[in-house]
Amino acid sequence: MTRRRLSERQIERIQTIQERRRQRLAERAENALAALDEEEPDALGPQAGQVVVRHGANLAVEDPQGQVHHCLARRHIGHPVCGDQVVWQATADGQGVVTAIQPRTMVLSRPDYSGRDKPLAANLTRLVVLIAPEPDPSGYLVDQYLAAAELIGVQALIVANKMDLLDAAAEAAFRARFAHYPAIGYPTLWTSLHRPETLVPLIAALANQTSILVGQSGVGKSSLVNTLLPDQEVQIGRLSRATGLGRHTTSTATCYRLIGGGSLIDSPGVRSFRLGAIDRETLQRGFREFGPHLGDCRFTDCRHDREPDCAIRLGVEAGQIAPQRLANFQHLAAGLGPNWG
């Protein structure tokens, strides 16, 4: 059966209802502060929470006290995803219903099979790009992740994992190969699970952040997640007992608490994460070192290829832009197809 398309008036009405629910939550918080002698708030009133697991229509929502509740989302409020801050209300059967999604600071999406953006996670503050000596890193894929981080407004961190596979000379060459990233402001860490001291800067970088790890297959993502979350099985059990989602907590995006503070979202969906439908001007903004040169080309529609007086290519000649970054930009731009222009 085809899904009924909502009219603009219906969409406006839904948005108005969600805003009213957000206001009720804010008013309830103010009333709670003004009545500290009250034993406990109305259990059936609107409450704040964060989505920590979503599997289909089933949501695990964590309240500010750390309790997890099995909830369903009310129709037409949108599609809550892991990391969303929501308004929810307890129901008589001991579960709950999500009635509104709070405004997002950002959302990480990937195109689905029909080309439409499918949200994966919301309200991230850090995107961790994993590379490793084996398999050979794809600079094109790294730059695609970094461009996405720039465009959605998330801090990016590059982590070179499995460095124990290299001897001293090979490690020096590997570091030199990626030296242009810290030069343009992307922190780069060199780690090995066999050298625990190398993980200390990574743990510090993730503290008090909401992070997600991305990278090509084989870079050691699962092993690194297991190391960062030594109590992962305990957390999975806690979520399963609270929601009844069972094994689904390991097969869908899940938000875990980091021991050092902060959260780590583990999502199988990031394996196929790609840039969505964007145009040339937008893609250019995803390459941060292009910024000082944009607008200085002779031609306003310069493709930074063979045009005369191209400011980006002049930046490469001056050593201000790494040639491999421009090459990867051209590769990504070629893949935009009809969106280029």
Short mmCIF file of C-alpha atoms in Angstrom, two decimals:
data_model
loop_
_atom_site.label_atom_id
_atom_site.label_comp_id
_atom_site.label_asym_id
_atom_site.label_seq_id
_atom_site.Cartn_x
_atom_site.Cartn_y
_atom_site.Cartn_z
CA MET A 1 0.00 0.00 0.00
CA THR A 2 1.40 3.39 -0.95
CA ARG A 3 2.15 5.84 1.85
CA ARG A 4 -0.18 8.82 1.94
CA ARG A 5 1.64 12.10 1.22
CA LEU A 6 1.07 14.76 3.87
CA SER A 7 -0.13 18.18 2.80
CA GLU A 8 1.73 21.34 3.84
CA ARG A 9 -1.10 22.16 6.24
CA GLN A 10 -0.84 18.71 7.87
CA ILE A 11 2.94 19.03 8.17
CA GLU A 12 2.55 22.48 9.75
CA ARG A 13 0.00 21.09 12.21
CA ILE A 14 2.32 18.22 13.18
CA GLN A 15 5.20 20.65 13.73
CA THR A 16 2.95 22.85 15.88
CA ILE A 17 1.93 19.86 18.01
CA GLN A 18 5.59 18.83 18.50
CA GLU A 19 6.53 22.38 19.53
CA ARG A 20 3.66 22.38 22.04
CA ARG A 21 4.98 19.13 23.52
CA ARG A 22 8.49 20.61 23.79
CA GLN A 23 7.04 23.62 25.61
CA ARG A 24 5.15 21.34 28.01
CA LEU A 25 8.44 19.56 28.79
CA ALA A 26 10.18 22.89 29.48
CA GLU A 27 7.31 24.04 31.68
CA ARG A 28 7.38 20.76 33.58
CA ALA A 29 11.10 21.18 34.27
CA GLU A 30 10.52 24.70 35.58
CA ASN A 31 7.70 23.52 37.82
CA ALA A 32 9.87 20.73 39.20
CA LEU A 33 12.58 23.24 40.15
CA ALA A 34 10.01 25.50 41.80
CA ALA A 35 8.60 22.62 43.85
CA LEU A 36 11.65 20.83 45.23
CA ASP A 37 9.63 19.54 48.14
CA GLU A 38 7.51 17.47 45.76
CA GLU A 39 8.37 13.80 46.25
CA GLU A 40 8.43 12.88 42.57
CA PRO A 41 7.03 14.27 39.33
CA ASP A 42 3.92 12.89 37.68
CA ALA A 43 5.07 9.57 36.20
CA LEU A 44 2.73 9.91 33.25
CA GLY A 45 3.78 13.45 32.27
CA PRO A 46 6.13 14.38 29.41
CA GLN A 47 9.78 13.53 30.08
CA ALA A 48 13.13 14.12 28.43
CA GLY A 49 15.23 11.29 27.08
CA GLN A 50 17.80 10.18 24.54
CA VAL A 51 17.36 7.43 21.97
CA VAL A 52 20.11 4.88 22.60
CA VAL A 53 18.81 2.07 20.35
CA ARG A 54 16.39 2.00 17.46
CA HIS A 55 15.20 -1.20 15.81
CA GLY A 56 12.32 -0.61 13.46
CA ALA A 57 9.49 0.91 15.47
CA ASN A 58 11.12 -0.09 18.76
CA LEU A 59 13.17 2.49 20.66
CA ALA A 60 15.28 2.31 23.78
CA VAL A 61 15.11 5.72 25.46
CA GLU A 62 17.40 6.62 28.36
CA ASP A 63 16.08 9.19 30.84
CA PRO A 64 18.29 11.72 32.72
CA GLN A 65 18.51 9.31 35.68
CA GLY A 66 20.06 6.61 33.46
CA GLN A 67 17.01 4.36 33.33
CA VAL A 68 16.21 2.80 29.94
CA HIS A 69 12.62 2.51 28.70
CA HIS A 70 11.11 0.58 25.80
CA CYS A 71 9.18 3.08 23.69
CA LEU A 72 7.34 3.36 20.40
CA ALA A 73 7.32 6.55 18.33
CA ARG A 74 4.09 8.38 17.62
CA ARG A 75 3.22 8.51 13.93
CA HIS A 76 4.18 11.53 11.83
CA ILE A 77 6.73 12.97 14.29
CA GLY A 78 9.56 11.99 11.96
CA HIS A 79 12.11 9.19 12.27
CA PRO A 80 13.96 9.21 15.61
CA VAL A 81 17.47 7.75 15.41
CA CYS A 82 20.24 6.89 17.82
CA GLY A 83 21.44 10.06 19.57
CA ASP A 84 18.18 11.96 19.24
CA GLN A 85 16.94 13.96 22.22
CA VAL A 86 13.21 13.30 22.50
CA VAL A 87 10.07 13.99 24.52
CA TRP A 88 8.46 10.76 25.71
CA GLN A 89 5.62 9.77 27.99
CA ALA A 90 5.15 6.66 30.12
CA THR A 91 2.20 4.42 29.33
CA ALA A 92 0.08 2.30 31.64
CA ASP A 93 1.80 -0.92 30.52
CA GLY A 94 5.15 0.23 31.90
CA GLN A 95 6.56 1.23 28.52
CA GLY A 96 6.42 4.57 26.74
CA VAL A 97 5.67 6.55 23.61
CA VAL A 98 7.93 9.17 22.00
CA THR A 99 5.79 12.21 21.21
CA ALA A 100 8.35 14.66 19.79
CA ILE A 101 11.93 14.90 18.56
CA GLN A 102 13.94 17.81 19.93
CA PRO A 103 15.76 19.98 17.36
CA ARG A 104 18.95 18.27 16.19
CA THR A 105 22.35 19.92 16.15
CA MET A 106 23.22 17.68 13.18
CA VAL A 107 22.29 14.38 11.57
CA LEU A 108 24.54 11.83 9.87
CA SER A 109 22.82 10.27 6.86
CA ARG A 110 23.57 8.04 3.92
CA PRO A 111 21.64 7.56 0.67
CA ASP A 112 19.33 4.54 0.60
CA TYR A 113 18.73 2.38 -2.47
CA SER A 114 16.37 4.98 -3.93
CA GLY A 115 18.89 7.79 -3.43
CA ARG A 116 17.03 9.43 -0.54
CA ASP A 117 18.93 10.34 2.63
CA LYS A 118 18.48 7.83 5.44
CA PRO A 119 19.43 9.18 8.90
CA LEU A 120 21.91 7.02 10.83
CA ALA A 121 22.64 9.04 13.97
CA ALA A 122 21.96 12.49 15.39
CA ASN A 123 23.70 15.06 17.60
CA LEU A 124 27.23 13.75 17.06
CA THR A 125 30.15 15.93 18.06
CA ARG A 126 33.01 13.81 16.73
CA LEU A 127 33.58 11.67 13.62
CA VAL A 128 36.53 9.29 14.03
CA VAL A 129 38.03 8.17 10.71
CA LEU A 130 39.93 4.90 11.05
CA ILE A 131 42.76 3.87 8.74
CA ALA A 132 45.40 1.16 9.05
CA PRO A 133 48.50 -0.03 7.17
CA GLU A 134 46.49 -3.08 6.10
CA PRO A 135 44.31 -2.86 4.09
CA ASP A 136 46.02 -0.09 2.17
CA PRO A 137 44.20 3.13 3.09
CA SER A 138 42.00 4.82 0.53
CA GLY A 139 42.78 8.53 0.62
CA TYR A 140 39.67 9.05 -1.48
CA LEU A 141 37.50 7.45 1.21
CA VAL A 142 39.25 9.39 3.99
CA ASP A 143 38.61 12.67 2.18
CA GLN A 144 35.00 11.70 1.62
CA TYR A 145 34.55 11.21 5.38
CA LEU A 146 36.34 14.47 6.16
CA ALA A 147 34.24 16.40 3.65
CA ALA A 148 31.09 14.99 5.24
CA ALA A 149 32.31 16.01 8.70
CA GLU A 150 32.92 19.56 7.48
CA LEU A 151 29.51 19.80 5.86
CA ILE A 152 27.54 18.53 8.85
CA GLY A 153 29.58 20.53 11.34
CA VAL A 154 31.25 17.72 13.28
CA GLN A 155 34.85 17.65 14.49
CA ALA A 156 36.87 15.00 12.64
CA LEU A 157 39.67 12.93 14.13
CA ILE A 158 41.91 10.56 12.14
CA VAL A 159 43.10 7.42 13.92
CA ALA A 160 45.75 5.24 12.30
CA ASN A 161 45.24 1.82 13.89
CA LYS A 162 47.32 -1.39 13.85
CA MET A 163 50.61 0.54 13.75
CA ASP A 164 52.36 -2.46 15.33
CA LEU A 165 52.35 -4.03 11.84
CA LEU A 166 55.11 -1.61 10.73
CA ASP A 167 58.80 -1.45 11.53
CA ALA A 168 60.40 1.92 12.27
CA ALA A 169 61.19 2.82 8.66
CA ALA A 170 57.77 1.76 7.35
CA GLU A 171 56.04 3.65 10.16
CA ALA A 172 57.95 6.84 9.33
CA ALA A 173 56.93 6.51 5.67
CA PHE A 174 53.31 5.84 6.63
CA ARG A 175 53.18 8.91 8.86
CA ALA A 176 54.72 11.06 6.11
CA ARG A 177 52.06 9.83 3.68
CA PHE A 178 49.33 11.38 5.84
CA ALA A 179 51.25 14.39 7.19
CA HIS A 180 49.09 16.82 5.20
CA TYR A 181 46.09 16.13 7.47
CA PRO A 182 47.49 17.48 10.75
CA ALA A 183 48.97 20.33 8.69
CA ILE A 184 45.44 21.51 7.82
CA GLY A 185 44.08 21.02 11.33
CA TYR A 186 42.88 17.41 11.51
CA PRO A 187 44.26 15.75 14.67
CA THR A 188 45.87 12.44 13.77
CA LEU A 189 46.61 9.69 16.29
CA TRP A 190 48.80 6.61 15.79
CA THR A 191 47.53 3.64 17.76
CA SER A 192 47.92 -0.08 18.34
CA LEU A 193 45.83 -2.37 20.53
CA HIS A 194 49.09 -4.12 21.41
CA ARG A 195 50.52 -0.86 22.77
CA PRO A 196 47.94 0.32 25.34
CA GLU A 197 49.77 3.58 25.97
CA THR A 198 48.98 4.68 22.39
CA LEU A 199 45.25 4.56 23.20
CA VAL A 200 45.48 7.12 26.01
CA PRO A 201 45.27 10.18 23.67
CA LEU A 202 42.30 8.59 21.87
CA ILE A 203 40.41 7.95 25.10
CA ALA A 204 41.06 11.57 26.11
CA ALA A 205 39.85 12.84 22.72
CA LEU A 206 36.57 10.90 23.04
CA ALA A 207 35.86 11.99 26.62
CA ASN A 208 32.64 14.02 26.95
CA GLN A 209 31.98 13.73 23.22
CA THR A 210 29.34 11.83 21.26
CA SER A 211 31.41 9.97 18.70
CA ILE A 212 31.04 7.51 15.85
CA LEU A 213 33.77 5.45 14.16
CA VAL A 214 33.94 5.12 10.37
CA GLY A 215 36.41 3.42 8.06
CA GLN A 216 36.87 0.77 5.40
CA SER A 217 36.54 -2.90 6.25
CA GLY A 218 39.52 -4.50 7.97
CA VAL A 219 40.89 -1.47 9.84
CA GLY A 220 40.12 -3.03 13.24
CA LYS A 221 36.96 -1.11 14.09
CA SER A 222 35.30 -3.96 16.02
CA SER A 223 38.43 -4.70 18.04
CA LEU A 224 38.89 -1.02 18.86
CA VAL A 225 35.25 -0.69 19.94
CA ASN A 226 35.65 -3.73 22.19
CA THR A 227 38.70 -2.14 23.78
CA LEU A 228 37.03 1.23 24.29
CA LEU A 229 33.96 -0.52 25.73
CA PRO A 230 35.25 -3.23 28.07
CA ASP A 231 31.77 -3.44 29.61
CA GLN A 232 29.96 -3.60 26.28
CA GLU A 233 28.33 -6.96 27.07
CA VAL A 234 27.08 -5.56 30.37
CA GLN A 235 25.61 -2.54 28.59
CA ILE A 236 24.00 -4.77 25.94
CA GLY A 237 22.45 -6.89 28.69
CA ARG A 238 21.14 -3.78 30.42
CA LEU A 239 19.51 -2.54 27.24
CA SER A 240 18.09 -5.95 26.41
CA ARG A 241 16.53 -6.42 29.85
CA ALA A 242 15.00 -2.96 29.79
CA THR A 243 13.58 -3.12 26.28
CA GLY A 244 13.22 -6.79 25.33
CA LEU A 245 15.07 -6.03 22.08
CA GLY A 246 17.54 -8.85 22.78
CA ARG A 247 20.02 -9.55 20.00
CA HIS A 248 18.79 -6.52 18.02
CA THR A 249 20.88 -4.28 20.27
CA THR A 250 23.96 -5.64 18.44
CA SER A 251 22.53 -5.47 14.91
CA THR A 252 21.48 -1.82 14.83
CA ALA A 253 22.89 1.56 15.83
CA THR A 254 23.53 1.60 19.58
CA CYS A 255 24.73 4.42 21.82
CA TYR A 256 27.13 3.16 24.53
CA ARG A 257 28.54 4.99 27.54
CA LEU A 258 32.31 5.43 27.56
CA ILE A 259 34.05 4.77 30.86
CA GLY A 260 35.95 8.06 30.58
CA GLY A 261 32.73 10.01 29.95
CA GLY A 262 30.86 10.65 26.74
CA SER A 263 29.17 8.26 24.34
CA LEU A 264 30.17 6.07 21.42
CA ILE A 265 27.60 5.22 18.75
CA ASP A 266 28.34 1.90 17.09
CA SER A 267 26.41 1.54 13.84
CA PRO A 268 26.74 -1.09 11.11
CA GLY A 269 25.24 1.46 8.71
CA VAL A 270 28.43 3.51 8.55
CA ARG A 271 30.11 0.76 6.49
CA SER A 272 28.23 2.03 3.46
CA PHE A 273 28.21 5.68 4.52
CA ARG A 274 28.55 8.04 1.56
CA LEU A 275 28.06 11.70 0.72
CA GLY A 276 24.52 12.46 -0.38
CA ALA A 277 23.30 14.54 -3.29
CA ILE A 278 25.33 17.76 -3.21
CA ASP A 279 26.58 20.28 -5.76
CA ARG A 280 30.06 21.53 -6.58
CA GLU A 281 29.93 24.59 -4.36
CA THR A 282 28.89 22.48 -1.39
CA LEU A 283 31.61 19.88 -2.02
CA GLN A 284 34.24 22.65 -2.16
CA ARG A 285 33.26 23.73 1.34
CA GLY A 286 34.00 20.20 2.52
CA PHE A 287 37.72 20.75 1.78
CA ARG A 288 38.68 23.21 4.48
CA GLU A 289 42.01 24.31 2.97
CA PHE A 290 40.22 25.38 -0.21
CA GLY A 291 38.42 28.10 1.76
CA PRO A 292 40.98 30.94 1.52
CA HIS A 293 41.20 30.43 -2.26
CA LEU A 294 37.54 30.08 -3.20
CA GLY A 295 36.25 33.03 -5.20
CA ASP A 296 39.72 33.94 -6.50
CA CYS A 297 39.61 31.88 -9.70
CA ARG A 298 39.31 33.77 -12.98
CA PHE A 299 36.08 31.93 -13.82
CA THR A 300 33.21 31.74 -11.35
CA ASP A 301 32.35 28.22 -12.55
CA CYS A 302 35.97 27.01 -12.38
CA ARG A 303 36.26 23.26 -11.95
CA HIS A 304 39.86 23.55 -10.70
CA ASP A 305 41.03 21.32 -13.52
CA ARG A 306 42.71 22.95 -16.52
CA GLU A 307 41.25 26.45 -16.40
CA PRO A 308 43.76 29.36 -16.46
CA ASP A 309 44.31 31.34 -13.27
CA CYS A 310 42.70 28.71 -11.05
CA ALA A 311 43.31 29.78 -7.45
CA ILE A 312 43.03 26.22 -6.15
CA ARG A 313 45.72 24.90 -8.50
CA LEU A 314 47.87 27.91 -7.66
CA GLY A 315 47.43 26.91 -4.01
CA VAL A 316 48.73 23.44 -4.86
CA GLU A 317 51.77 24.93 -6.61
CA ALA A 318 52.42 27.11 -3.56
CA GLY A 319 52.32 24.10 -1.23
CA GLN A 320 49.16 25.31 0.51
CA ILE A 321 46.99 22.46 -0.79
CA ALA A 322 48.19 18.87 -1.00
CA PRO A 323 47.98 17.59 -4.60
CA GLN A 324 46.32 14.35 -3.45
CA ARG A 325 43.55 16.39 -1.82
CA LEU A 326 42.80 18.16 -5.10
CA ALA A 327 42.90 14.80 -6.92
CA ASN A 328 40.40 13.33 -4.46
CA PHE A 329 38.19 16.39 -4.80
CA GLN A 330 38.15 15.86 -8.58
CA HIS A 331 37.32 12.18 -8.05
CA LEU A 332 34.43 13.04 -5.75
CA ALA A 333 33.23 15.80 -8.07
CA ALA A 334 33.17 13.40 -11.02
CA GLY A 335 30.90 11.11 -9.01
CA LEU A 336 28.35 13.88 -8.49
CA GLY A 337 27.07 13.31 -12.03
CA PRO A 338 23.99 15.45 -12.70
CA ASN A 339 24.41 17.18 -9.34
CA TRP A 340 27.58 18.84 -10.61
CA GLY A 341 27.10 22.39 -11.78
#
